[in-house]
C-alpha positions in Angstrom: -8.7 70.7 -26.6 -10.1 73.2 -29.2 -12.1 75.3 -26.7 -12.6 75.8 -23.0 -15.2 73.8 -21.2 -17.1 75.8 -18.6 -18.7 73.7 -15.8 -20.9 74.9 -13.0 -21.1 72.9 -9.8 -24.5 73.4 -8.3 -27.6 72.5 -6.3 -30.4 74.7 -5.0 -29.7 73.3 -1.5 -26.9 74.4 0.7 -24.6 72.0 2.6 -24.3 69.3 0.0 -20.6 69.8 -0.7 -20.5 72.0 -3.8 -17.5 74.0 -2.8 -15.7 70.8 -1.8 -16.4 69.4 -5.3 -15.4 72.6 -7.1 -12.1 72.9 -5.3 -11.0 69.3 -5.5 -12.2 68.6 -9.0 -10.4 71.8 -10.2 -7.2 70.8 -8.4 -7.3 67.3 -9.9 -7.8 68.6 -13.4 -4.8 70.9 -13.0 -2.7 68.1 -11.6 -3.7 66.0 -14.6 -2.2 68.7 -16.9 -5.3 70.8 -17.8 -5.2 74.6 -17.4 -8.0 75.2 -15.0 -9.7 78.2 -13.4 -11.8 77.8 -10.3 -14.2 80.6 -10.1 -16.2 81.3 -6.9 -19.7 82.4 -7.8 -21.1 82.2 -4.2 -21.4 85.9 -4.0 -21.7 87.4 -0.5 -20.5 84.2 1.2 -17.1 83.7 -0.4 -15.8 80.5 1.3 -13.9 78.9 -1.6 -10.7 80.9 -0.9 -10.7 79.5 2.6 -11.2 75.9 1.4 -8.3 76.4 -1.0 -6.1 78.1 1.5 -5.9 81.3 -0.5 -7.7 83.8 1.7 -4.5 85.9 2.3 -3.9 86.1 -1.5 -7.2 87.6 -2.5 -7.1 91.3 -3.6 -9.6 91.3 -6.5 -12.7 89.4 -7.4 -14.7 88.6 -10.5 -16.7 91.8 -10.2 -13.5 93.8 -10.3 -12.8 92.3 -13.7 -16.3 92.8 -15.1 -17.3 96.2 -13.6 -14.0 97.9 -13.0 -11.9 96.6 -15.8 -9.2 95.0 -13.8 -7.2 92.7 -16.1 -7.8 89.0 -15.6 -4.1 88.3 -15.4 -3.9 90.7 -12.5 -7.0 89.6 -10.7 -6.6 85.8 -10.9 -4.5 84.0 -8.3 -2.0 81.4 -9.3 -2.3 78.4 -7.0 1.1 76.9 -6.1 -0.2 73.3 -6.2 0.1 73.4 -10.0 1.3 75.7 -12.7 -2.0 74.9 -14.4 -4.3 76.1 -11.5 -5.8 79.5 -11.1 -8.5 80.9 -8.8 -10.8 83.9 -8.9 -12.7 85.0 -5.7 -16.3 86.0 -5.2 -17.1 89.5 -3.8 -17.9 89.8 -0.1 -21.0 91.9 -1.0 -23.2 91.8 -4.0 -26.2 93.8 -5.0 -27.2 92.2 -8.3 -24.9 94.5 -10.3 -24.1 91.9 -12.9 -26.0 90.9 -16.0 -25.9 87.3 -17.3 -24.7 88.4 -20.8 -21.8 90.4 -19.4 -20.9 87.6 -17.0 -20.9 85.0 -19.8 -18.9 87.1 -22.2 -16.3 87.9 -19.5 -15.9 84.3 -18.4 -15.5 83.1 -21.9 -13.1 85.9 -22.8 -10.9 85.0 -19.8 -11.0 81.3 -20.7 -10.0 82.0 -24.3 -7.3 84.7 -23.6 -5.7 82.7 -20.8 -6.1 79.4 -22.6 -8.0 77.6 -19.9 -9.1 74.1 -20.7 -11.6 74.1 -17.9 -13.4 76.7 -15.9 -15.1 75.3 -12.7 -17.8 77.7 -11.3 -18.9 77.1 -7.7 -22.4 78.3 -7.0 -24.5 79.1 -3.9 -27.2 76.9 -2.4 -30.1 78.9 -4.0 -31.4 79.9 -7.4 -30.8 83.7 -7.2 -28.7 85.9 -9.4 -25.4 84.1 -9.1 -27.0 80.8 -10.1 -28.4 82.5 -13.2 -25.0 84.1 -14.0 -23.3 80.8 -13.8 -25.9 79.1 -15.9 -25.5 81.7 -18.6 -21.8 81.0 -18.9 -21.8 77.2 -18.4 -22.1 74.5 -21.0 -22.2 71.7 -18.4 -23.6 71.4 -14.9 -22.6 69.0 -12.2 -25.4 68.7 -9.7 -24.3 67.6 -6.3 -26.6 65.6 -4.0 -26.3 63.6 -0.8 -28.7 60.8 0.1 -30.9 63.0 2.2 -34.5 63.2 0.9 -34.4 67.1 0.8 -31.1 67.0 -1.1 -32.4 64.5 -3.6 -35.5 66.6 -4.2 -33.3 69.7 -4.5 -31.2 68.0 -7.2 -34.4 67.1 -9.1 -35.5 70.7 -8.9 -32.1 72.0 -9.9 -32.1 69.8 -13.0 -35.4 71.4 -14.1 -34.1 74.9 -13.5 -30.9 74.2 -15.4 -33.0 73.0 -18.3 -35.0 76.2 -18.2 -31.8 78.2 -18.2 -30.5 76.3 -21.2 -27.9 74.2 -19.6 -28.5 70.9 -21.5 -25.6 68.8 -20.3 -26.3 67.8 -16.7 -24.5 65.2 -14.6 -25.1 64.0 -11.0 -22.5 63.7 -8.3 -23.5 61.8 -5.1 -21.6 63.1 -2.1 -21.1 61.6 1.4 -21.7 58.1 0.1 -22.1 55.3 2.7 -22.7 51.8 1.3 -23.8 50.4 4.7 -26.7 52.8 5.0 -27.9 51.6 1.6 -27.5 47.9 2.3 -29.5 48.2 5.5 -32.3 50.1 3.9 -31.6 53.4 5.7 -31.0 55.2 2.4 -32.3 54.7 -1.1 -30.4 52.8 -3.7 -28.3 54.5 -6.4 -30.8 53.6 -9.0 -33.6 55.3 -6.9 -31.5 58.5 -6.6 -30.8 58.6 -10.3 -34.5 57.9 -11.1 -35.7 60.6 -8.7 -33.3 63.3 -10.0 -33.5 62.3 -13.7 -29.8 63.1 -14.0 -27.1 60.8 -15.3 -24.5 59.8 -12.7 -20.9 60.9 -13.2 -19.4 60.1 -9.8 -19.7 59.0 -6.2 -17.7 60.5 -3.4 -17.5 58.5 -0.1 -17.9 60.2 3.2 -14.5 61.2 4.6 -14.3 62.9 8.0 -10.6 63.7 7.4 -11.4 65.7 4.3 -13.3 68.3 6.4 -10.3 68.6 8.7 -8.0 69.1 5.7 -10.3 71.8 4.2 -10.2 73.7 7.5 -6.5 74.0 6.9 -6.8 75.0 3.3 -5.6 71.6 2.1 -7.1 69.3 -0.6 -8.2 65.7 -0.7 -5.0 64.6 -2.4 -3.0 65.2 0.8 -5.0 62.2 2.1 -2.7 59.6 0.5 -4.5 56.6 -0.9 -7.9 57.7 0.4 -11.0 56.5 -1.4 -12.2 60.1 -1.5 -9.1 61.1 -3.5 -9.7 58.2 -5.9 -13.3 59.4 -6.3 -12.2 62.9 -7.4 -9.6 61.4 -9.7 -12.3 59.3 -11.3 -14.7 62.2 -11.8 -11.9 64.3 -13.3 -11.2 61.5 -15.8 -14.9 61.2 -16.8 -15.2 65.0 -17.2 -12.3 64.9 -19.7 -14.0 62.1 -21.6 -12.4 59.0 -20.3 -14.5 55.9 -19.3 -13.7 54.9 -15.7 -15.6 52.1 -13.9 -17.5 53.0 -10.7 -15.3 52.8 -7.6 -12.2 52.4 -9.7 -9.1 52.7 -7.5 -11.0 52.4 -4.2 -9.1 50.4 -1.6 -10.4 47.7 0.7 -13.6 47.1 -1.1 -14.9 44.2 -3.3 -16.2 46.2 -6.2 -18.5 43.6 -7.7 -20.1 42.8 -4.3 -20.5 46.5 -3.5 -22.2 47.3 -6.8 -24.6 44.5 -6.3 -25.5 45.7 -2.8 -26.0 49.4 -3.7 -27.5 49.2 -7.1 -30.4 46.9 -6.1 -33.6 48.9 -6.5 -35.8 48.0 -3.6 
């Protein structure tokens, strides 16, 4: 790879699973051999260190690098899941001290000097300063949505805002997927969601109650051996790196052709 790819994971609505996507996508990329930095940009909330089980390792955050000159190699945390995986925390408090240009320049400098293939930026569920900072640095955005109407509308709005911020490459991740709710007309079809958001689909993550339990312990989806949710993140990571992977590839106990027919039908 000739240069780093900086990806923001976003939605202007909270509770759709952005941090889950950021953590597990970053971990999968690292496990696949790509040097990866996961950067928490949810300033003032700072939950990604908990999800990754690194809360006791955090000493510095991204503002220490930008505002106080702490070297990146000192501030970043090396995750023991992979020699390729690093993490940078968000600050506990934030008073809009950062400017988009300084943030962009710092993130790109870190990526270049530490030879990261990918930087995954987790963002908050609003469109305040951290959202604009992330958009200034990112060349790609992954917009996360569930099937809830408010979430779909938020994804549509997020796509518009990203366009205004100059993030041209936008992809959609549908989280908490439940095929049965679509088949019985409880939720819209995949095509309806894509049409409403006007964003190209890059992946579908099935609902997995065990994943929430694992995250509470600082563990990732890949500790759920042979789980469809783990396969979903593996598929998304492959697509992010340019590989073509069929929808639901690697999912167990499903009839892929039948499932696609059921969920793609636009009522």
